[in-house]
Short mmCIF file of C-alpha atoms and ligand atoms in Angstrom, two decimals:
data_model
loop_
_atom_site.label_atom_id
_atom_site.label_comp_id
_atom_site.label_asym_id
_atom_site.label_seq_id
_atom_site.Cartn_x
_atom_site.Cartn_y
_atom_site.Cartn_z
CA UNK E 1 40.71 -19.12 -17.89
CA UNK E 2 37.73 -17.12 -17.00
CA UNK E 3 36.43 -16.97 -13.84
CA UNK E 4 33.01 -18.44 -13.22
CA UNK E 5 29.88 -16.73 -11.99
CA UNK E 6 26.52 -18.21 -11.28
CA UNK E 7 22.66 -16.61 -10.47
CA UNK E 8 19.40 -17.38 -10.45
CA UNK E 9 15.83 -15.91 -10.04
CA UNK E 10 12.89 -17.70 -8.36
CA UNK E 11 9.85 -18.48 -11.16
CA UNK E 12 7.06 -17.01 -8.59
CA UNK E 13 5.40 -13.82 -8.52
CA UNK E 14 5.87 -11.11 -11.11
CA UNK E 15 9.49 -10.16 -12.23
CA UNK E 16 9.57 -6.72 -11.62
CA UNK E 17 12.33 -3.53 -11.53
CA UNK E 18 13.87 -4.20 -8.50
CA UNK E 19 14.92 -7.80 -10.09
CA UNK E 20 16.15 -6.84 -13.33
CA UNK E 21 18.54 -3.60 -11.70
CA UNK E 22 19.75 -5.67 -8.92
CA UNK E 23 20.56 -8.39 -11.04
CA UNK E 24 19.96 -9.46 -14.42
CA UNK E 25 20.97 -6.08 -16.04
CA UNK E 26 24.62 -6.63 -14.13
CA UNK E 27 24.32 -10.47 -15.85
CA UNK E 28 24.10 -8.93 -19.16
CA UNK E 29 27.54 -7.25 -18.43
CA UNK E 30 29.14 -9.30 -16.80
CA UNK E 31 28.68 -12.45 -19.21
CA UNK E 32 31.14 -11.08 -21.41
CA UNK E 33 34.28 -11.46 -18.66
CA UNK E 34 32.95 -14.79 -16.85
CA UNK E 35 32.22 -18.05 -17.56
CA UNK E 36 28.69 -16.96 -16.66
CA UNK E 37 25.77 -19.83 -15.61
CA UNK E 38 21.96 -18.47 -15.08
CA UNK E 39 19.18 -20.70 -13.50
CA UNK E 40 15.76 -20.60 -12.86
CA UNK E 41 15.34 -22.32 -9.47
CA UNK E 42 12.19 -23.78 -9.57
CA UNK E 43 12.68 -25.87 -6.49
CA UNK E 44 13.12 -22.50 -4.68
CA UNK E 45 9.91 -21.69 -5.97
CA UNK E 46 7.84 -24.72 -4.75
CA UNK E 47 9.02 -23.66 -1.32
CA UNK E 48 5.43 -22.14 -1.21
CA UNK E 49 2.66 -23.51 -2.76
CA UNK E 50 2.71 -23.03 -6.61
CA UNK E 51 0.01 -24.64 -8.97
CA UNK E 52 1.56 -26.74 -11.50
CA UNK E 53 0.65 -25.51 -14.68
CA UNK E 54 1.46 -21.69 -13.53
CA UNK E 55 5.02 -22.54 -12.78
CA UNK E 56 5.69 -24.51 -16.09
CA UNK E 57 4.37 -20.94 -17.58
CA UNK E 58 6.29 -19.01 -15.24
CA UNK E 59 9.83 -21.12 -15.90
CA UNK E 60 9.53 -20.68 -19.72
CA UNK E 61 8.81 -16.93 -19.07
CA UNK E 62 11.37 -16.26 -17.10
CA UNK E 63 13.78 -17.76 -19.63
CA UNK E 64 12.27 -15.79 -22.01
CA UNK E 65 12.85 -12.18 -19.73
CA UNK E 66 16.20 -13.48 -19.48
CA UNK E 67 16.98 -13.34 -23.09
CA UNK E 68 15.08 -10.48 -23.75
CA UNK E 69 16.95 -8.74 -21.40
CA UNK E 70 20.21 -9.54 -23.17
CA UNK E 71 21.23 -12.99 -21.45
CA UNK E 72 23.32 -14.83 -24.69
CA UNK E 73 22.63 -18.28 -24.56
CA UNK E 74 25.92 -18.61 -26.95
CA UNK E 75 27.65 -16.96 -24.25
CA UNK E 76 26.80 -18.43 -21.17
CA UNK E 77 24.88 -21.29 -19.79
CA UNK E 78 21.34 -21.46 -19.21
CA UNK E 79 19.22 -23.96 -17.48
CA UNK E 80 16.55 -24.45 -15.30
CA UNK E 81 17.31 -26.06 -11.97
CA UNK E 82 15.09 -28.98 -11.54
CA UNK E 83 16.44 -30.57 -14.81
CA UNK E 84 20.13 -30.83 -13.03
CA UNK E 85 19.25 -33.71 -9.89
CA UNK E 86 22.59 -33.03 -8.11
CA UNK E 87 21.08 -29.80 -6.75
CA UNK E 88 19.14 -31.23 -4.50
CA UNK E 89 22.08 -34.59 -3.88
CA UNK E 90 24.23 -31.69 -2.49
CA UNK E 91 21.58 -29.59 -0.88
CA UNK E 92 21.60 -32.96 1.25
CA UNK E 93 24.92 -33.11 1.87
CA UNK E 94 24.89 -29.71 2.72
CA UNK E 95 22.07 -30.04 5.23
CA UNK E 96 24.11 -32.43 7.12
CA UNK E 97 26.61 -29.82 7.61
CA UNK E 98 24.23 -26.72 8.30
CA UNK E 99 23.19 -26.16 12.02
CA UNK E 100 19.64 -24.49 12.73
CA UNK E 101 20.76 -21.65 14.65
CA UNK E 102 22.57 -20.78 11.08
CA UNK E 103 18.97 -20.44 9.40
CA UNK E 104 16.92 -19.17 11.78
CA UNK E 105 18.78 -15.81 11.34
CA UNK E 106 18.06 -15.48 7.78
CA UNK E 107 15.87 -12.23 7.26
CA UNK E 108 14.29 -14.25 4.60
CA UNK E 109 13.23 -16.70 6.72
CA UNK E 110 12.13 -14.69 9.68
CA UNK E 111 9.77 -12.57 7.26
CA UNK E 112 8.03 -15.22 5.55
CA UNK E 113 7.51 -17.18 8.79
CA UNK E 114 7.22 -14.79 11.55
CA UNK E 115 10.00 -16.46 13.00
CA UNK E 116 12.54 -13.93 15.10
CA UNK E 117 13.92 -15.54 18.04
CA UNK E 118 16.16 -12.50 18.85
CA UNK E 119 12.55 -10.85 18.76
CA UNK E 120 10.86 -13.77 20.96
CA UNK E 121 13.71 -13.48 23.29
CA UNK E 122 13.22 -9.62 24.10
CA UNK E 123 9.76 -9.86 24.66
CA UNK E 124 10.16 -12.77 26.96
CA UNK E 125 12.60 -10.86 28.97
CA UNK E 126 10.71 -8.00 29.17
CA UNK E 127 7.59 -10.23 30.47
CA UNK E 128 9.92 -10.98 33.14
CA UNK E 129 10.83 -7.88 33.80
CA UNK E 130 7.27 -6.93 34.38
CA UNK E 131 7.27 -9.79 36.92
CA UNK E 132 9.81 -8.39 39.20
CA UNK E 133 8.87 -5.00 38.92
CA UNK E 134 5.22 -5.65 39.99
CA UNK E 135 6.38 -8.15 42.84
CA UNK E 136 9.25 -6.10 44.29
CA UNK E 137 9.03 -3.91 47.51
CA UNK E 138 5.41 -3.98 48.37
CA UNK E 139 5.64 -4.86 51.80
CA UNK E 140 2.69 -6.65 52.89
CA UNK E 141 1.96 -8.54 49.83
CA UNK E 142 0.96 -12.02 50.37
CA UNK E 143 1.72 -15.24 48.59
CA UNK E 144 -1.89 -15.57 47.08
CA UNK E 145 -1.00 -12.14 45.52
CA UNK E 146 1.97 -13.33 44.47
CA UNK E 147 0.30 -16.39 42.78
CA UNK E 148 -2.28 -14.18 41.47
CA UNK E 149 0.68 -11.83 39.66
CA UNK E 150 2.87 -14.50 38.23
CA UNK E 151 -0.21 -16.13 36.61
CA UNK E 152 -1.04 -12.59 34.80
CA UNK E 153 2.18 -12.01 33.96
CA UNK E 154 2.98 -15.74 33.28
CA UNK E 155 -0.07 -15.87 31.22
CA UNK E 156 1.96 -13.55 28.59
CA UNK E 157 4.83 -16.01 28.58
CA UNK E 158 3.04 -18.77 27.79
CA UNK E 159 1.38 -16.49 25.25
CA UNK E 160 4.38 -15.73 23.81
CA UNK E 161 5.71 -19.48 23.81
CA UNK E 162 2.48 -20.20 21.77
CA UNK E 163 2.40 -18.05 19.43
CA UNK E 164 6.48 -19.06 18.59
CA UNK E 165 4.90 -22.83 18.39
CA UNK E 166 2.40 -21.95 16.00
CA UNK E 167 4.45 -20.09 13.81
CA UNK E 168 7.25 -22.82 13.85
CA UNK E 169 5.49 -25.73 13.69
CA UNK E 170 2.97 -24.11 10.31
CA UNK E 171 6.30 -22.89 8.44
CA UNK E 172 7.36 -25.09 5.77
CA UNK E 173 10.32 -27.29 6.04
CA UNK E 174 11.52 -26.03 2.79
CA UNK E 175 11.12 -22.81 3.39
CA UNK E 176 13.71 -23.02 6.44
CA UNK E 177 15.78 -25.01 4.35
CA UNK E 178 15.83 -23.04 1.26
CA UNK E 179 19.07 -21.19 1.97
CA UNK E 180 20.59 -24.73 1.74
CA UNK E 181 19.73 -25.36 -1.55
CA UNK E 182 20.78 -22.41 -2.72
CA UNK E 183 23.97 -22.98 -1.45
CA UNK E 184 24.28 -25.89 -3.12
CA UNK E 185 23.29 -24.27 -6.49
CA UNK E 186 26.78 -21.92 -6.09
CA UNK E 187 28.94 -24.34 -4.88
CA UNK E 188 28.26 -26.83 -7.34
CA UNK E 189 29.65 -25.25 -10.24
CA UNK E 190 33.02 -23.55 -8.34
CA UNK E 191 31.15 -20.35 -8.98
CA UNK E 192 33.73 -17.44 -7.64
CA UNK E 193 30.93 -14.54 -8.25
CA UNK E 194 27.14 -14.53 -7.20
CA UNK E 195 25.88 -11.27 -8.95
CA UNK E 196 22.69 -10.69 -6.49
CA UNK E 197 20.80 -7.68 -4.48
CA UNK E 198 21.35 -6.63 -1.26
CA UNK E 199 18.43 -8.95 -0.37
CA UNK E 200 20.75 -12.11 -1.40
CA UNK E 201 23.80 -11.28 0.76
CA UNK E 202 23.13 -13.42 3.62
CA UNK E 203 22.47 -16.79 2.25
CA UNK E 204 25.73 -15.80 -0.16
CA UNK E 205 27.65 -15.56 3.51
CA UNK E 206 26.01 -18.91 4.43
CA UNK E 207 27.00 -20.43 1.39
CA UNK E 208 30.41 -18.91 2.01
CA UNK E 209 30.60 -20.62 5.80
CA UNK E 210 29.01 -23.92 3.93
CA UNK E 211 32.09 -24.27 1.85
CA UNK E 212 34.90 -23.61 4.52
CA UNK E 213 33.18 -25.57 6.82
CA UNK E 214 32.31 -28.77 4.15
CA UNK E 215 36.48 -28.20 3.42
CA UNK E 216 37.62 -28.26 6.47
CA UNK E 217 36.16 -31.31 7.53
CA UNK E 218 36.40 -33.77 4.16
CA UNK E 219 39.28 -31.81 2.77
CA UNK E 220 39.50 -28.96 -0.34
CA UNK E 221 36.43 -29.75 -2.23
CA UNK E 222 34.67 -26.53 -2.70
CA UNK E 223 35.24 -23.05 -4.26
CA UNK E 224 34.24 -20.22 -1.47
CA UNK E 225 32.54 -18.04 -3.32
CA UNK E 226 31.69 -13.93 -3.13
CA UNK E 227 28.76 -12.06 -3.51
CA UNK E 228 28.70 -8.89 -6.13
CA UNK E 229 26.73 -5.98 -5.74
CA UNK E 230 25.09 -3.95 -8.65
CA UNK E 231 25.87 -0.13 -7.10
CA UNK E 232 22.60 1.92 -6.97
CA UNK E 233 20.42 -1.16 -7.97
CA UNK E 234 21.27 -3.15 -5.39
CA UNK E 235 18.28 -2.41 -3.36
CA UNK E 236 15.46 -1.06 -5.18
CA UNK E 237 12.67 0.07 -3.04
CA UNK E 238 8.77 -0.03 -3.12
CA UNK E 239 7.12 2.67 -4.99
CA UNK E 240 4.49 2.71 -2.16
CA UNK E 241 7.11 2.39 0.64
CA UNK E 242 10.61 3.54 0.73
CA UNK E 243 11.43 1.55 3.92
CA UNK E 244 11.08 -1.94 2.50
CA UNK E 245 12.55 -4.03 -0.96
CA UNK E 246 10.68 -3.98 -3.71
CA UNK E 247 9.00 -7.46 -3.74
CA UNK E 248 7.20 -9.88 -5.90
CA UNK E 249 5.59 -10.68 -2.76
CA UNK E 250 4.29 -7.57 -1.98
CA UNK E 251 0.51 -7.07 -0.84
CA UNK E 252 -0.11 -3.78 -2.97
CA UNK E 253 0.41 -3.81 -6.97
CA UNK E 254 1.60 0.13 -6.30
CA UNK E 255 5.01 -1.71 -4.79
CA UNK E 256 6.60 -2.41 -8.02
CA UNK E 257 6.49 -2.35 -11.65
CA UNK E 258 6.46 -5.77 -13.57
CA UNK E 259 8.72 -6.11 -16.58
CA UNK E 260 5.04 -6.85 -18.26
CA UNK E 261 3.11 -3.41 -17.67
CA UNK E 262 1.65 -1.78 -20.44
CA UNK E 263 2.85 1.83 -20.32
CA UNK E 264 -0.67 3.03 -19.00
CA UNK E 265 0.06 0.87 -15.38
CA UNK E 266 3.59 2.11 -15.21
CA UNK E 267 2.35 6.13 -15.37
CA UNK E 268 -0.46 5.36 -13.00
CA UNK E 269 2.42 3.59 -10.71
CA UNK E 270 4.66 6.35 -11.12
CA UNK E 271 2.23 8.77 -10.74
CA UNK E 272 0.83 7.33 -6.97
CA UNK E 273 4.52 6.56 -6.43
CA UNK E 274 5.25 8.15 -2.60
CA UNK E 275 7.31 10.97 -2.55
CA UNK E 276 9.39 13.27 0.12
CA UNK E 277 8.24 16.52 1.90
CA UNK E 278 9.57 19.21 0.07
CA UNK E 279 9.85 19.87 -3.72
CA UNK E 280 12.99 19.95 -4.33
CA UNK E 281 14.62 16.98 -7.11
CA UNK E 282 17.73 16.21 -4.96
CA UNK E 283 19.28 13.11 -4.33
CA UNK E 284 19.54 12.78 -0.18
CA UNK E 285 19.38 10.16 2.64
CA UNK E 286 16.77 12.57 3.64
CA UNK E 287 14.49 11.83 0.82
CA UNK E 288 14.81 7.92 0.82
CA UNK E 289 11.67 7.66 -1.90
CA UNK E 290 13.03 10.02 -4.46
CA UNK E 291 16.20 8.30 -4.10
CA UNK E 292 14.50 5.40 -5.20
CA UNK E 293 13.29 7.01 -7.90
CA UNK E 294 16.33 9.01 -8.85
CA UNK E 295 18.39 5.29 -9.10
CA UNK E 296 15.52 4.10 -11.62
CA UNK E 297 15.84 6.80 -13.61
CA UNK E 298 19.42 6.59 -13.69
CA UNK E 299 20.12 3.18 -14.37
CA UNK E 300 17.41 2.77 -17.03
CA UNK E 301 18.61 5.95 -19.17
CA UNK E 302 22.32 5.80 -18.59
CA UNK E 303 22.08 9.51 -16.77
CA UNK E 304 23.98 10.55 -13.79
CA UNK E 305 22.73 11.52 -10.44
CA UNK E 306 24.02 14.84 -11.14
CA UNK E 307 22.42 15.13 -14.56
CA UNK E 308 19.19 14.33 -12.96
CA UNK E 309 19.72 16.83 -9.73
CA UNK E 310 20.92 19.81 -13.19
CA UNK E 311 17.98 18.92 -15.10
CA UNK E 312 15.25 19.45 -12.77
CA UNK E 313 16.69 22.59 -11.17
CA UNK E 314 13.67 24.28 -11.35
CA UNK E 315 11.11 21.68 -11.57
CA UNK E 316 9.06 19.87 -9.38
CA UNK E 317 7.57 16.32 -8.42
CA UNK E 318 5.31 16.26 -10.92
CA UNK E 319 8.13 16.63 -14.17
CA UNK E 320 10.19 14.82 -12.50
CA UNK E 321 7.65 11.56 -12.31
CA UNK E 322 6.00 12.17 -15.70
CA UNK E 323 9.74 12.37 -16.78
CA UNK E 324 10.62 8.82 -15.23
CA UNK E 325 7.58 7.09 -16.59
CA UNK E 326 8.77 7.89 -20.04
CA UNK E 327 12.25 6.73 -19.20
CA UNK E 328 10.89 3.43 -17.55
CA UNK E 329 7.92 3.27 -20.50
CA UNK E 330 11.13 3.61 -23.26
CA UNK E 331 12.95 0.55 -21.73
CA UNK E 332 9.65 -1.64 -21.29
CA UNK E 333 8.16 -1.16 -24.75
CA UNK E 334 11.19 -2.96 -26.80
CA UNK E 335 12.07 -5.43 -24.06
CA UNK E 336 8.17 -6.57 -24.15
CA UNK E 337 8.68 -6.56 -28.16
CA UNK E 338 11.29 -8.76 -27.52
CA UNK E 339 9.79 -11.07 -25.15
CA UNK E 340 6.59 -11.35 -27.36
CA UNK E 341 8.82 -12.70 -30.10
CA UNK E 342 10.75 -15.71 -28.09
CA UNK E 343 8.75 -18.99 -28.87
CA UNK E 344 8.59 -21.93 -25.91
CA UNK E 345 10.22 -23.76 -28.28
CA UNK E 346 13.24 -21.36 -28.87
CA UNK E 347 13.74 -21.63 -24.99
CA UNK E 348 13.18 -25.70 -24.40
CA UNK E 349 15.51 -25.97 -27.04
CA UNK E 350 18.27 -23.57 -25.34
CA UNK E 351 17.01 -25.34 -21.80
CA UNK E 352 18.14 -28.45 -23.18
CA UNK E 353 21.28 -27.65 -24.21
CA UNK E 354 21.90 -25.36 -21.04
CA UNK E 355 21.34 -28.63 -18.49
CA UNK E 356 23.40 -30.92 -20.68
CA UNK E 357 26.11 -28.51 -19.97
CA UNK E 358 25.51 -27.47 -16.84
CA UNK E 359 25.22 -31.56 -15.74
CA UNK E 360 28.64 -32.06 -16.97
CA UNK E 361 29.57 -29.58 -14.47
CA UNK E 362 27.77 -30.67 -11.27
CA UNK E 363 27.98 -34.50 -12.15
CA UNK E 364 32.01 -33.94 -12.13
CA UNK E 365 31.45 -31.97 -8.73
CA UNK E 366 29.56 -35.12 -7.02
CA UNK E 367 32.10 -37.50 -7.69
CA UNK E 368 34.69 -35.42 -5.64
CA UNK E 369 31.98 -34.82 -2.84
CA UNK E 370 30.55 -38.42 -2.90
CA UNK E 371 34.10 -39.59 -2.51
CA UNK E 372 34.83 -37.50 0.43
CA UNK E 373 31.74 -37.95 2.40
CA UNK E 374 32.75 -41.53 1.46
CA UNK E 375 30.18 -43.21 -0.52
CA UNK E 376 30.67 -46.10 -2.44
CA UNK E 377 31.65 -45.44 -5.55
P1 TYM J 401 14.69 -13.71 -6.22
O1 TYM J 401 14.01 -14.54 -7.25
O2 TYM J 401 13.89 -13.25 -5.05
O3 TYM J 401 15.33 -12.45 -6.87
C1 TYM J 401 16.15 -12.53 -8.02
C2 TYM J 401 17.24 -11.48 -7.96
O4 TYM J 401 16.66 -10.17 -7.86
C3 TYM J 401 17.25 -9.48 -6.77
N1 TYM J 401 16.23 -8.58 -6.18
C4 TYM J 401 16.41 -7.28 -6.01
N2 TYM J 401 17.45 -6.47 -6.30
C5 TYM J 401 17.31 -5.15 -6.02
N3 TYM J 401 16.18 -4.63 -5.47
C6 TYM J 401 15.12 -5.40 -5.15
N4 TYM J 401 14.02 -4.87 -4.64
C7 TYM J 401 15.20 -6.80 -5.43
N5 TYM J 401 14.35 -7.84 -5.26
C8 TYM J 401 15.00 -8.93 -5.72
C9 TYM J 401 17.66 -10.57 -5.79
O5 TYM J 401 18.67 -10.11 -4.91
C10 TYM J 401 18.16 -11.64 -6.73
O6 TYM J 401 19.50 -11.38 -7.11
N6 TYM J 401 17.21 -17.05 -3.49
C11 TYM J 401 17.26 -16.27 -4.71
C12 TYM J 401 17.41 -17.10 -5.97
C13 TYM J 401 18.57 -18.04 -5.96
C14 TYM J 401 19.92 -17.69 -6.21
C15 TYM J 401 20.64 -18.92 -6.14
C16 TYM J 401 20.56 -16.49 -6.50
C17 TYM J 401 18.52 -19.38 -5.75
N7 TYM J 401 19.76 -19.91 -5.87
C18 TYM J 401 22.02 -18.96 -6.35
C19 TYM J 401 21.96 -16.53 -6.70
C20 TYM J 401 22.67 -17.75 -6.61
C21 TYM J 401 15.97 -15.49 -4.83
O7 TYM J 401 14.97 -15.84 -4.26
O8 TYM J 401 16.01 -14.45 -5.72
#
């Protein structure tokens, strides 16, 4: 028996890079040994606001980058999330299990709401601090001073209460939720392997604590499963920042390229890509944005690190980057050739097919959880 392995991808924003090395390329491999599911997660995406019509186009298109990517619909399973309703019966379940304090520290989460309460905490104790400091060891000070200090310094603390009120009470209940859901998505199909990017490990480890914790109190029920990790893809960086993820999200379109730029957008890209002081092509923790770089070009044109570091010896930025646009140009042009040539139809069809399996699945999983939560049957 193979082992089973589930993923998804959100149908928002622009599939770029970052998404197909950290995980769909690994999918493509990796079909062959598992009992491999793919999803589009829809409901994910509706976790911010998404105009109707867009995210039917987006769904289909993201099937369709799936198969020209190399996903084998005769190989694994294929559906799109919303058409399987016992996602969201277990996300419930699951939310009755899942304690606040284990979603407020998704990274995810504190991001897209501006959310941190380790953050919140720190600067409330340093507003305190300034308190004491200010009111300690003056001799002579009187209480009216005193008054007059703690309402300055208070002033920040309610400041800072606010500003946490705000932010909590405008962030979507979804959106906090989301890591739920996607929980629910792995356990649902006794998936043993989440192929993902770095970004993804968390919610895998709260998906992991979901399970032990749902089995522990209504007895075996769920698979726990484990995260996998493409190597150098598993965190590809922006082009116009080397500190932070590549992101569909991202305000600049110099972040990342989109599996749909013409070959003229990815040079430019390249080209304004940031680089490293110095000149030299060498792959170093010192030069975090040709690193970046370096792991493109590697993964997209099967070279080594050390073929890269050999071939530009004696060459600078500029080869280097005109070098990787061709690389990156090479894989786009046939993959966009493919994608061009998938019809909607081709993919409802496959869609179809993929939830009637995929329902089997999770409608076999329900019965075991409805019966140990204890519903009627
Ligand atoms: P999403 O749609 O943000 O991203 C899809 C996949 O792409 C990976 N990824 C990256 N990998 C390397 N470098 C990057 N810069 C980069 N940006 C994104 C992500 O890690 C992910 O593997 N919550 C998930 C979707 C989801 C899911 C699931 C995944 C819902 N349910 C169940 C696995 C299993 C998400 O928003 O991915």
């Amino acid at each position: 028996m193979k082992k089973r392995l589930f993923s998804a991808v959100q149908p928002s924003g622009n599939l770029h890079l970052g998404n197909y090395l950290g995980a769909i390329k690994q999918w493509v491999t990796l079909q062959e040994d598992y009992e491999a599911i793919f999803c589009v997660v829809d409901l994910h995406a509706i976790t911010v606001p998404q105009d109707p019509a867009t995210l039917r186009k987006k769904t289909l298109e993201i099937v369709k980058m799936y198969l020209a990517a190399g996903i084998n619909p005769e190989k694994c399973t294929l559906f799109v999330q919303s058409q399987v309703e016992e996602h969201t019966e277990l996300a419930w379940v699951l939310n009755t299990i899942s304690k606040n304090g284990d979603l407020t520290k998704m990274t995810q989460f504190k991001d897209k709401s501006g959310m941190d309460f380790e953050r919140i905490e720190a600067e409330l104790k340093a507003a305190l601090v300034d308190i004491a400091y200010e009111s300690s060891g003056v001799p002579g000070r009187t209480k009216d001073d005193f008054r007059i200090l703690v309402m300055k310094s208070g002033k920040n603390i309610i400041d800072i209460f606010q500003t946490m009120k705000e932010d909590f009470n405008s962030v979507g209940t979804g959106l906090f939720d989301y890591p739920v859901l996607m929980a629910a998505d792995i356990l649902l199909y006794d998936t043993t392997v989440v192929p993902v990017g770095k970004d993804q490990m968390q919610h895998i480890e709260l998906a992991r604590t979901l399970a032990r914790r749902f089995n522990e109190r209504f007895g075996e029920t769920f698979v726990v499963p484990e995260g996998k990790l493409s190597t150098e893809g598993a965190l590809i960086m922006g082009l116009d920042d080397p500190s932070k993820k590549m992101s569909k999200s991202a305000e600049s379109v110099y972040n990342s390229i989109a599996l749909t730029d013409d070959a003229e957008t990815v040079r430019k890209k390249i080209k304004k890509a940031v680089t490293d002081s110095g000149s030299e092509i060498v792959y170093s923790d010192e030069k975090p944005a040709l690193q970046n770089l370096i792991n493109i070009y590697t993964l997209l044109s099967g070279k080594t690190k050390e073929d890269v570091q050999t071939m530009y010896q004696d060459k600078g930025y500029g080869d280097f980057k005109n070098d990787l646009a061709e690389v990156v140009v090479n894989f786009l042009a046939p993959f966009q050739e493919r994608l061009k040539n998938i019809s909607d139809e081709e993919v409802l069809e496959i869609l179809k097919a993929g939830a009637d399996k995929a329902k089997r699945i999770a409608e076999q999983k329900m019965l075991a959880v409805r019966k140990n939560v204890g519903f009627l049957s």
